mmCIF file of C-alpha atoms in Angstrom:
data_model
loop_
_atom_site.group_PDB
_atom_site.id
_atom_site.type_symbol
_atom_site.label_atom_id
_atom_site.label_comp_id
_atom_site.label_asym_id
_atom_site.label_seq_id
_atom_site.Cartn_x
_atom_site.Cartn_y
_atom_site.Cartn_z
ATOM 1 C CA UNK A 1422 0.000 0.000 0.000
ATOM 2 C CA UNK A 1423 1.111 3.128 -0.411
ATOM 3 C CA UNK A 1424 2.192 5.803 2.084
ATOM 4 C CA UNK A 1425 0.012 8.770 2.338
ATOM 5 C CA UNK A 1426 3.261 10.488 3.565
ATOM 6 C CA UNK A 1427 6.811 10.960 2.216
ATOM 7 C CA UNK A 1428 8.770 8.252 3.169
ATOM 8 C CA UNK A 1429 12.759 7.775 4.030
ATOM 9 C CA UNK A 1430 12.512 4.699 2.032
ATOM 10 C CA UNK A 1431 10.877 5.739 -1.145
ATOM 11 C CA UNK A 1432 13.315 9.124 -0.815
ATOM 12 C CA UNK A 1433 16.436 7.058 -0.842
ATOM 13 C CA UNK A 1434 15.371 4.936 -3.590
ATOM 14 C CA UNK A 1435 14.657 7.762 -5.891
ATOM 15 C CA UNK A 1436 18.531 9.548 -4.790
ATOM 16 C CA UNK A 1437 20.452 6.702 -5.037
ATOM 17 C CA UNK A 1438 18.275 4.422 -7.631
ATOM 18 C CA UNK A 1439 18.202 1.133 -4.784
ATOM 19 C CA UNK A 1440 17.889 0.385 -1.273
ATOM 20 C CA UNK A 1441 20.843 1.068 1.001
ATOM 21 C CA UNK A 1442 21.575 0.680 4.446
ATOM 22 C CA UNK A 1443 21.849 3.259 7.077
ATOM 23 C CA UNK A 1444 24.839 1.763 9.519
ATOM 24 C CA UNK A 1445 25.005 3.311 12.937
ATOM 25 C CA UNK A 1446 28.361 3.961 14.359
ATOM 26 C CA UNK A 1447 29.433 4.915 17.792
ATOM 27 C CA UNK A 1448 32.551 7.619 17.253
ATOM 28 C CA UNK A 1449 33.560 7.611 20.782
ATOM 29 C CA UNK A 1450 32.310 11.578 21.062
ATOM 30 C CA UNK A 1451 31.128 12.484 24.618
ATOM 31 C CA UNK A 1452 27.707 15.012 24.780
ATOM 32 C CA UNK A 1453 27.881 18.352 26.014
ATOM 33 C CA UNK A 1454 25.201 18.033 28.474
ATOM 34 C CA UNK A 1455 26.971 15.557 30.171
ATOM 35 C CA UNK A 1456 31.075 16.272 29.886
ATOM 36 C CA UNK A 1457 30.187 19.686 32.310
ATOM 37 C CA UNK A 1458 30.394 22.267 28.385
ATOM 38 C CA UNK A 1459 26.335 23.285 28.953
ATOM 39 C CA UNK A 1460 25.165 21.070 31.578
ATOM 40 C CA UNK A 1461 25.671 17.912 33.719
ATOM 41 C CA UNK A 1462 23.622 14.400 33.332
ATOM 42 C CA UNK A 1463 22.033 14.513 30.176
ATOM 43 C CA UNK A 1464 18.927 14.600 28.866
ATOM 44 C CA UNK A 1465 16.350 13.184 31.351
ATOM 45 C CA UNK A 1466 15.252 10.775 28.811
ATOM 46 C CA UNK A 1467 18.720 9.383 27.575
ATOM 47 C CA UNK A 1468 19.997 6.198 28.852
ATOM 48 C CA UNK A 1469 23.682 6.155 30.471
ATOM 49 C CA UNK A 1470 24.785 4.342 26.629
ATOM 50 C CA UNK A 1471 23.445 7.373 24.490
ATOM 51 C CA UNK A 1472 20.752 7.126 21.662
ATOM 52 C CA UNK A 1473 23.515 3.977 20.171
ATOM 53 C CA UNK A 1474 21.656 1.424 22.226
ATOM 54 C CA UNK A 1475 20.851 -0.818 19.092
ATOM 55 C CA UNK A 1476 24.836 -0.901 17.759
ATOM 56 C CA UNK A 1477 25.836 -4.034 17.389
ATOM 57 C CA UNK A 1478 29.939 -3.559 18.528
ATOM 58 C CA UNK A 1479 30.053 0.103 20.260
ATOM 59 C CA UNK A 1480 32.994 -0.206 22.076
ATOM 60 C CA UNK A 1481 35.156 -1.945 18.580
ATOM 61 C CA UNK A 1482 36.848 -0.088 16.408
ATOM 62 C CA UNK A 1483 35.317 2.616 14.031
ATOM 63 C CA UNK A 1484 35.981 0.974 10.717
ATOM 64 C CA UNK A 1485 35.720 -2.748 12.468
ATOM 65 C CA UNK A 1486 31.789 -1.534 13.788
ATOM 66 C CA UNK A 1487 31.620 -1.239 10.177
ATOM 67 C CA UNK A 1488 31.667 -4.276 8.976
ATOM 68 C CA UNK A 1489 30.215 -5.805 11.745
ATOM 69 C CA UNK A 1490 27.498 -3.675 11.457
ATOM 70 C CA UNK A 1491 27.083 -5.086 7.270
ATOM 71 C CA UNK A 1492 27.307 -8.162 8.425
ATOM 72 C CA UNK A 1493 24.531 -8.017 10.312
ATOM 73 C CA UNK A 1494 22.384 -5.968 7.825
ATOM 74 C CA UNK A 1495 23.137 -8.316 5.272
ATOM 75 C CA UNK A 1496 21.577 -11.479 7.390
ATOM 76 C CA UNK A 1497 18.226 -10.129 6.207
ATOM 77 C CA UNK A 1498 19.188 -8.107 2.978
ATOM 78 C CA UNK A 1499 22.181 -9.580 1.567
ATOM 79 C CA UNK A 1500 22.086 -8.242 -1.545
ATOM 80 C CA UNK A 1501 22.286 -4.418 -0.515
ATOM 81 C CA UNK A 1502 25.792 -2.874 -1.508
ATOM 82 C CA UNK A 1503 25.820 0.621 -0.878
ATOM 83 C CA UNK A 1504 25.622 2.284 2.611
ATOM 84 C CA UNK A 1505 25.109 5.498 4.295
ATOM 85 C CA UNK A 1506 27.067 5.859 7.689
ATOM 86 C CA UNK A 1507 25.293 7.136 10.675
ATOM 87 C CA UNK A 1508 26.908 8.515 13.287
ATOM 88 C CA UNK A 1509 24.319 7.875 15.721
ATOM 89 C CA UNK A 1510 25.894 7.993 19.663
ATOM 90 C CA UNK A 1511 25.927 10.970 21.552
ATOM 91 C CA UNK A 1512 27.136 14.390 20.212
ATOM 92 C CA UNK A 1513 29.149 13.272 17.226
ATOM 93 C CA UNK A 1514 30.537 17.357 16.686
ATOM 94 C CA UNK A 1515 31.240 17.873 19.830
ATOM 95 C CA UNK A 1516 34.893 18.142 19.471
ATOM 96 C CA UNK A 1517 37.994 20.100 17.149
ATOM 97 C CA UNK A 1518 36.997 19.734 13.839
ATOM 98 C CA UNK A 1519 40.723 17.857 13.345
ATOM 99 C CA UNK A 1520 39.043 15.380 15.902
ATOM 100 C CA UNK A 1521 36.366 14.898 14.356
ATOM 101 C CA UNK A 1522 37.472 14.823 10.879
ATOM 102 C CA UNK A 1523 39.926 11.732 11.926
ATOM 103 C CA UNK A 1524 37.439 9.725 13.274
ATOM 104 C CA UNK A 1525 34.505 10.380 10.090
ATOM 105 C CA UNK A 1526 37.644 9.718 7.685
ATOM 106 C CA UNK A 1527 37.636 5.997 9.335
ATOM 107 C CA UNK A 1528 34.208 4.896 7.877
ATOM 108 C CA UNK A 1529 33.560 7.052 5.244
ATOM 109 C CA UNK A 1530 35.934 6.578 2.692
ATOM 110 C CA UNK A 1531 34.460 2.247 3.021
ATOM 111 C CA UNK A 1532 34.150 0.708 -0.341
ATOM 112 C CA UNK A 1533 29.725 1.510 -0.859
ATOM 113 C CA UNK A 1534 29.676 4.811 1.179
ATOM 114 C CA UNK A 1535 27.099 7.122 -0.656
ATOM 115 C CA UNK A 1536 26.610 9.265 2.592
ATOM 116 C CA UNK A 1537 26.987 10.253 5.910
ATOM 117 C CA UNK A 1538 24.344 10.761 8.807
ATOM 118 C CA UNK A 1539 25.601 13.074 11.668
ATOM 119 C CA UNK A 1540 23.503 12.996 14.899
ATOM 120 C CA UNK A 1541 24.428 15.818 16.890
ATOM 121 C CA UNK A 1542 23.259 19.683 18.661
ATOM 122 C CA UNK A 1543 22.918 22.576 17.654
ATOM 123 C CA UNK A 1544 25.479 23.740 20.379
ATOM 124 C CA UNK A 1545 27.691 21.619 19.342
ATOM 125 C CA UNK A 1546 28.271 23.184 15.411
ATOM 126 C CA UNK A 1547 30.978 26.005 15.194
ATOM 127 C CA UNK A 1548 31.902 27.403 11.424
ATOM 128 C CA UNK A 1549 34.756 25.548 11.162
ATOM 129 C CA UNK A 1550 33.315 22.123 11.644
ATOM 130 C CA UNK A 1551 29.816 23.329 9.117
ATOM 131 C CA UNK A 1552 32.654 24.106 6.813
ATOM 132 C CA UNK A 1553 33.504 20.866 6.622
ATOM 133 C CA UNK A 1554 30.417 19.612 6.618
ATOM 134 C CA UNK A 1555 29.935 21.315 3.589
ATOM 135 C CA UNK A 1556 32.949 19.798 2.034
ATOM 136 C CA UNK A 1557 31.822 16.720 2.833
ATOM 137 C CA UNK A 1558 28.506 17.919 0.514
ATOM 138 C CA UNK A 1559 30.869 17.702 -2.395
ATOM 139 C CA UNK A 1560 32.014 14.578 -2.264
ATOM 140 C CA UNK A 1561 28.613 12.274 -0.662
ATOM 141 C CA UNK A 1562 25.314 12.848 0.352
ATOM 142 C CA UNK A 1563 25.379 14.803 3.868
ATOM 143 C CA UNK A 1564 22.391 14.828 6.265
ATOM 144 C CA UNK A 1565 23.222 16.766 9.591
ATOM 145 C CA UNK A 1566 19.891 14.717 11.881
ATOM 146 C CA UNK A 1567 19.624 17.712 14.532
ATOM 147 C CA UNK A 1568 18.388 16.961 18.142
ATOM 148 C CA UNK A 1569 15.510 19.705 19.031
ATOM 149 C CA UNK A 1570 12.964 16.980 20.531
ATOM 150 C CA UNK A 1571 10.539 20.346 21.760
ATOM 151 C CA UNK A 1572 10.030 24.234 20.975
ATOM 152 C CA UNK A 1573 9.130 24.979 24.247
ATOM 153 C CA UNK A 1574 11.617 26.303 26.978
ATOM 154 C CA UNK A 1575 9.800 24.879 29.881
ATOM 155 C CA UNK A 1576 9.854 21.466 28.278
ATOM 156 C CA UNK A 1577 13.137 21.931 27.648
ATOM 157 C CA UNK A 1578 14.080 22.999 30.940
ATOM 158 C CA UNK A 1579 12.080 19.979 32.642
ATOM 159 C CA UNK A 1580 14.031 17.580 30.683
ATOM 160 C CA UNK A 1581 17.374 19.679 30.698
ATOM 161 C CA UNK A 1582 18.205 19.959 27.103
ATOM 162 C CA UNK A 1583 20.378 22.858 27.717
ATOM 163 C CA UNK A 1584 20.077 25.138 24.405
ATOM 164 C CA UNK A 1585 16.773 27.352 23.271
ATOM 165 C CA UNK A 1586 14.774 27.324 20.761
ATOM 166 C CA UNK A 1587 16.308 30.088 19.108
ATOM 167 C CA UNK A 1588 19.640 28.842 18.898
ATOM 168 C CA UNK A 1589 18.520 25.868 16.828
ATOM 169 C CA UNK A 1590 17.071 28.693 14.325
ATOM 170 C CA UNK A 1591 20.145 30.548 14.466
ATOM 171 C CA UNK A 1592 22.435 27.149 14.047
ATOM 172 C CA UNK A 1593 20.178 26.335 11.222
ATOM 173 C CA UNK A 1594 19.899 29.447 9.562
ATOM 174 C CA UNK A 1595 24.136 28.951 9.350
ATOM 175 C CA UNK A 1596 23.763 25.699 7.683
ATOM 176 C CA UNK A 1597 21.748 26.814 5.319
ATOM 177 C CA UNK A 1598 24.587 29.964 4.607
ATOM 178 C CA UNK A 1599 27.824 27.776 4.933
ATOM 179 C CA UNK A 1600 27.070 24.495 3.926
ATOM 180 C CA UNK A 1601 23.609 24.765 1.420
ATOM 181 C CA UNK A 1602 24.107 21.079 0.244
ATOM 182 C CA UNK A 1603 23.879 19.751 3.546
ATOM 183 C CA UNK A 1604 20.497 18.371 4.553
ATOM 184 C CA UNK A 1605 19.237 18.952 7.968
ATOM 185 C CA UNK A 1606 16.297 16.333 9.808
ATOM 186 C CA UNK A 1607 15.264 17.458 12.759
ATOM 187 C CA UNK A 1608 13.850 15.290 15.612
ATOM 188 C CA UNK A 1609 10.988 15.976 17.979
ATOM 189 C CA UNK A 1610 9.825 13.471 20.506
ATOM 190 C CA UNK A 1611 6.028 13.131 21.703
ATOM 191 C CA UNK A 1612 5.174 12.427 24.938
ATOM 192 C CA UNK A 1613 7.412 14.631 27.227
ATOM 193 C CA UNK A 1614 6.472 15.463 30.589
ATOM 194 C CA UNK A 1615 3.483 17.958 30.668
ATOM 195 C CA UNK A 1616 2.665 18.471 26.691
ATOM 196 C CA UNK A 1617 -0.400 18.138 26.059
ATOM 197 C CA UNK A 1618 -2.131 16.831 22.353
ATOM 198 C CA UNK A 1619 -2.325 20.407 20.989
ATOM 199 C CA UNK A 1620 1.453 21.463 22.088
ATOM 200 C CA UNK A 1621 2.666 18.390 20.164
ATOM 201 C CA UNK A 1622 1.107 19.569 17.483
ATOM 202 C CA UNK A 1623 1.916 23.256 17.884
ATOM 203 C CA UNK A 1624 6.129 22.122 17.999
ATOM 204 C CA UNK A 1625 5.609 20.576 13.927
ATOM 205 C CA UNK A 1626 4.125 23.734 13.315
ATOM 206 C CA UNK A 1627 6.874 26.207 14.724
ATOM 207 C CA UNK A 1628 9.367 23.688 13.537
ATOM 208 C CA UNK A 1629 7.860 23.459 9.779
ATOM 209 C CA UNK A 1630 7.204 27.258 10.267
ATOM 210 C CA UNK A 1631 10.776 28.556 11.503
ATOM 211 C CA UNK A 1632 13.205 26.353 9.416
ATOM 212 C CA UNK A 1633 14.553 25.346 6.197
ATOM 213 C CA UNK A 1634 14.683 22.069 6.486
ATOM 214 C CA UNK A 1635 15.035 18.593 4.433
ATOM 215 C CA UNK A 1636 13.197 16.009 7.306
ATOM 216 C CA UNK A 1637 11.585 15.530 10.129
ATOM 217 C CA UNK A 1638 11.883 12.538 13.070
ATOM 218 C CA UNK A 1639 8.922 12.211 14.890
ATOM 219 C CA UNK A 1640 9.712 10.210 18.012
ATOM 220 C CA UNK A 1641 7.466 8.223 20.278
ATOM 221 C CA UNK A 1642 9.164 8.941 24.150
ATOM 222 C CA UNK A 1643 9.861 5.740 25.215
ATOM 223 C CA UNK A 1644 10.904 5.236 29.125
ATOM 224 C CA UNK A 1645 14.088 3.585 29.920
ATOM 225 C CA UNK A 1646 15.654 2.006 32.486
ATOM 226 C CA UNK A 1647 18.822 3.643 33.859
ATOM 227 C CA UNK A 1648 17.315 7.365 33.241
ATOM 228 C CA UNK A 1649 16.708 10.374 34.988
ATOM 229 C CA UNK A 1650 13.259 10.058 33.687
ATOM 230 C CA UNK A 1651 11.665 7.450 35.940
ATOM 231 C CA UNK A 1652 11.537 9.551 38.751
ATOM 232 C CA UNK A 1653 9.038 11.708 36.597
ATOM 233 C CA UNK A 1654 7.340 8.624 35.600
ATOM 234 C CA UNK A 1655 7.202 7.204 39.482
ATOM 235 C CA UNK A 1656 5.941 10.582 40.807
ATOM 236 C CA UNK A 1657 3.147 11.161 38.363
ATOM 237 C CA UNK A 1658 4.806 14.089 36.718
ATOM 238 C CA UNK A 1659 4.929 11.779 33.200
ATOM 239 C CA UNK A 1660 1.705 9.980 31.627
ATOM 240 C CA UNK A 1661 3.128 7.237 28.984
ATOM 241 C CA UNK A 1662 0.913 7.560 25.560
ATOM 242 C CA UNK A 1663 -1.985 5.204 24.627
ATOM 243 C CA UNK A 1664 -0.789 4.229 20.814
ATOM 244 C CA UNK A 1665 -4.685 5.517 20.308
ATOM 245 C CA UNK A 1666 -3.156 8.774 21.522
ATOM 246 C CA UNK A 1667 0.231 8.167 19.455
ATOM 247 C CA UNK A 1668 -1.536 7.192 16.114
ATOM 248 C CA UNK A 1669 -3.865 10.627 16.483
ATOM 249 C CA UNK A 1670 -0.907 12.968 17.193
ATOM 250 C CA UNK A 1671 1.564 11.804 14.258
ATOM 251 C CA UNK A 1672 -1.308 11.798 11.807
ATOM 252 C CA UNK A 1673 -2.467 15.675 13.179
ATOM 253 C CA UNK A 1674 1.231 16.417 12.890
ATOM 254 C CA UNK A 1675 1.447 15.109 9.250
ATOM 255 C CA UNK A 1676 -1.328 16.628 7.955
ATOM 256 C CA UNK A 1677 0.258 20.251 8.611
ATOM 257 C CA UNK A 1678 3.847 19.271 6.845
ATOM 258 C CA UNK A 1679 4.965 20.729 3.892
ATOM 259 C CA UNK A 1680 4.832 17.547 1.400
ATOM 260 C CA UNK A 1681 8.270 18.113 -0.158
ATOM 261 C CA UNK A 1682 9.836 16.999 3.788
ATOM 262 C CA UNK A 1683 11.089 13.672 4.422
ATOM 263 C CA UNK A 1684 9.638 11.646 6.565
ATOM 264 C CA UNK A 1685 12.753 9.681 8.639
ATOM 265 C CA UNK A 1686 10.944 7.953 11.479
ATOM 266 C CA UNK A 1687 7.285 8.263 12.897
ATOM 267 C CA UNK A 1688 8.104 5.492 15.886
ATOM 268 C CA UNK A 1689 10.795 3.984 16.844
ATOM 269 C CA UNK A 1690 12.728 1.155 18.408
ATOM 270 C CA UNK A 1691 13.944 0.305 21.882
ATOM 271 C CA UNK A 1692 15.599 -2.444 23.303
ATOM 272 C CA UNK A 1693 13.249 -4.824 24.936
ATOM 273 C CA UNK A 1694 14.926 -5.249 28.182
ATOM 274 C CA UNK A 1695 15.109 -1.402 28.699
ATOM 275 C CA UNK A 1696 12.099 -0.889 28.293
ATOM 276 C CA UNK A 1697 9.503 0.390 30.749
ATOM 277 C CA UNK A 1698 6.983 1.498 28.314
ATOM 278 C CA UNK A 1699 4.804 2.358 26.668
ATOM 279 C CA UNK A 1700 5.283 -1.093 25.910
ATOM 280 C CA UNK A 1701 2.567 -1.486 22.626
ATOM 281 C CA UNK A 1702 5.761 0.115 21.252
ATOM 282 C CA UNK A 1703 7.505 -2.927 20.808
ATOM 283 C CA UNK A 1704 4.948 -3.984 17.988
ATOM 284 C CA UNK A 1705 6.484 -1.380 15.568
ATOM 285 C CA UNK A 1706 4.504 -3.025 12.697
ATOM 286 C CA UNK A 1707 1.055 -3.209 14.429
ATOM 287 C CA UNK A 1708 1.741 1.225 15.056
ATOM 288 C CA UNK A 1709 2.779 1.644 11.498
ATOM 289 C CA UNK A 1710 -0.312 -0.223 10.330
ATOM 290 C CA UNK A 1711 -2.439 2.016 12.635
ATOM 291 C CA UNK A 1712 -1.278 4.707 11.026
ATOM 292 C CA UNK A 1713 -1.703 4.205 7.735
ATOM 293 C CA UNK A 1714 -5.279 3.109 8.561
ATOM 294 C CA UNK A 1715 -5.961 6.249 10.151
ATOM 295 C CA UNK A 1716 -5.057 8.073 7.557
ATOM 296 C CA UNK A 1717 -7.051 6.636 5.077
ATOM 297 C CA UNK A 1718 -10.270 6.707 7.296
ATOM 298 C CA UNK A 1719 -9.499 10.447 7.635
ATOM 299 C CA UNK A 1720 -9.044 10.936 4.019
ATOM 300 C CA UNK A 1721 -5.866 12.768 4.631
ATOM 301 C CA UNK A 1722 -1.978 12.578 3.769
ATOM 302 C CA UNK A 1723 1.063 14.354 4.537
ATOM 303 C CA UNK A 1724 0.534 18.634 3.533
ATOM 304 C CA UNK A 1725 -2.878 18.730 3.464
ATOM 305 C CA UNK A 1726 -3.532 21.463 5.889
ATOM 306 C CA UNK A 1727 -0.554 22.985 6.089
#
């Protein structure tokens, strides 16, 4: 059936005429919010191991969590031969641009590397490491996946981001000046502590609104062991999403973006044994499905109220 949004899958398929795989890589970069540069701890939600918690060899070597991470891929798809490298873990700019540099150089220059994917802040992006993002543009595909996860400083305070709103404008605004063949996805998350249906909403619309940008992330929160987080979640400050709830927010929140956006994820995975819910999560397939239903029985797709 198809998707009555624009998909990751379908967008890839077009750029590089076949399916590819996206390989996560942990770089060994720390996180701002964590090393003492903006904050301490981390993001309430984030787990002592990062976002990398589905790597298969984080603590190998870059270019040997390479190929362990193709093998793998190629258990299910073995006939995929051309890869985009995602440096997933932690703040993977946060560091001198020789540093980081080094450490990209590792995987990128792989036999099958058609691109890079570079999870990091928008704190964390001086000129002189866009710059080389934007040599990078020249010589791959280059997709800079920016952590905003909410446009609203008292969310963002609650769960101790550590940067504004308006410094993700202002970062992306110098993307857009230094490095314009860079693509920027930015993620939000649904289901932080004290947004309601309509704010959820409201942070697609300033995002969509505010920002030149390539594709969105739409996260569902999902409550892990190990976090700062379950003491929200124990003291009633956090109310884990029905998927009823889920499936009626992404849809509202596709509806009002632009059509010509990417859509990268609308759920997402977590490791089973982490988990403390909302557990229905774990049936990734069943939520997709929902979706898709629900946006038929609405009549709607992706852009049509923006």
């Amino acid at each position: 059936m198809k998707k009555r949004y624009n998909t990751v899958n379908d967008y890839y398929r077009q750029l590089f005429g076949e399916k590819i795989f996206k390989l996560p890589i942990d770089a060994g970069f720390d996180c701002p919010n964590r090393d003492g540069t903006v904050a301490h701890g981390g993001c309430t939600f984030c787990t002592v191991s990062g976002s990398g918690d589905a790597i298969v060899a984080p603590e190998a070597p870059i270019r040997e969590q390479f190929y362990k991470e193709i093998d793998f891929m190629h258990r299910k798809w073995p006939d995929v031969n051309k890869y985009l490298v995602y440096f997933q873990n932690y703040t993977n700019t946060h560091d001198k641009v020789e540093v980081i540099r080094e450490r990209y150089e590792q995987a990128i220059n792989e036999p099958g590397v058609v691109g890079v994917n570079i999870g990091t802040r928008p704190d964390c992006l001086p000129d002189e490491t866009i710059l080389y993002l934007a040599e990078l543009s020249e010589r791959m595909h280059v997709t800079l996946e920016l952590g905003l996860q909410t446009t609203y400083e008292k969310t963002s305070e609650l769960i101790n981001r550590a940067h504004s709103y308006q410094l993700y404008i202002d970062i992306v605004k110098r993307v857009r000046e230094l490095a314009p063949k860079v693509e920027i996805v930015s993620h939000l998350i649904n289901g932080l502590p004290g947004e309601t249906h309509e704010m959820m909403v409201e942070n697609v619309r300033r995002l969509v609104r505010d920002n030149d940008i390539n594709g969105v992330k739409l996260h569902l929160l999902h409550l892990m062991t190990n976090t700062r987080m379950q003491r929200d979640y124990h003291e009633g400050r956090l109310k884990l999403l029905s998927q009823e709830e889920y499936v009626s927010i992404i849809c509202d929140q596709l509806e009002i973006i632009p059509k010509d956006i990417i859509i990268h994820r609308i759920t997402g995975d977590a490791p089973r044994d982490m988990l403390i819910g909302p557990m229905w999560s774990l049936n990734k397939w069943e939520v997709l499905n929902a979706i898709d239903q629900e946006m038929e029985r609405r009549g709607s797709w992706q852009g049509c109220k923006c």
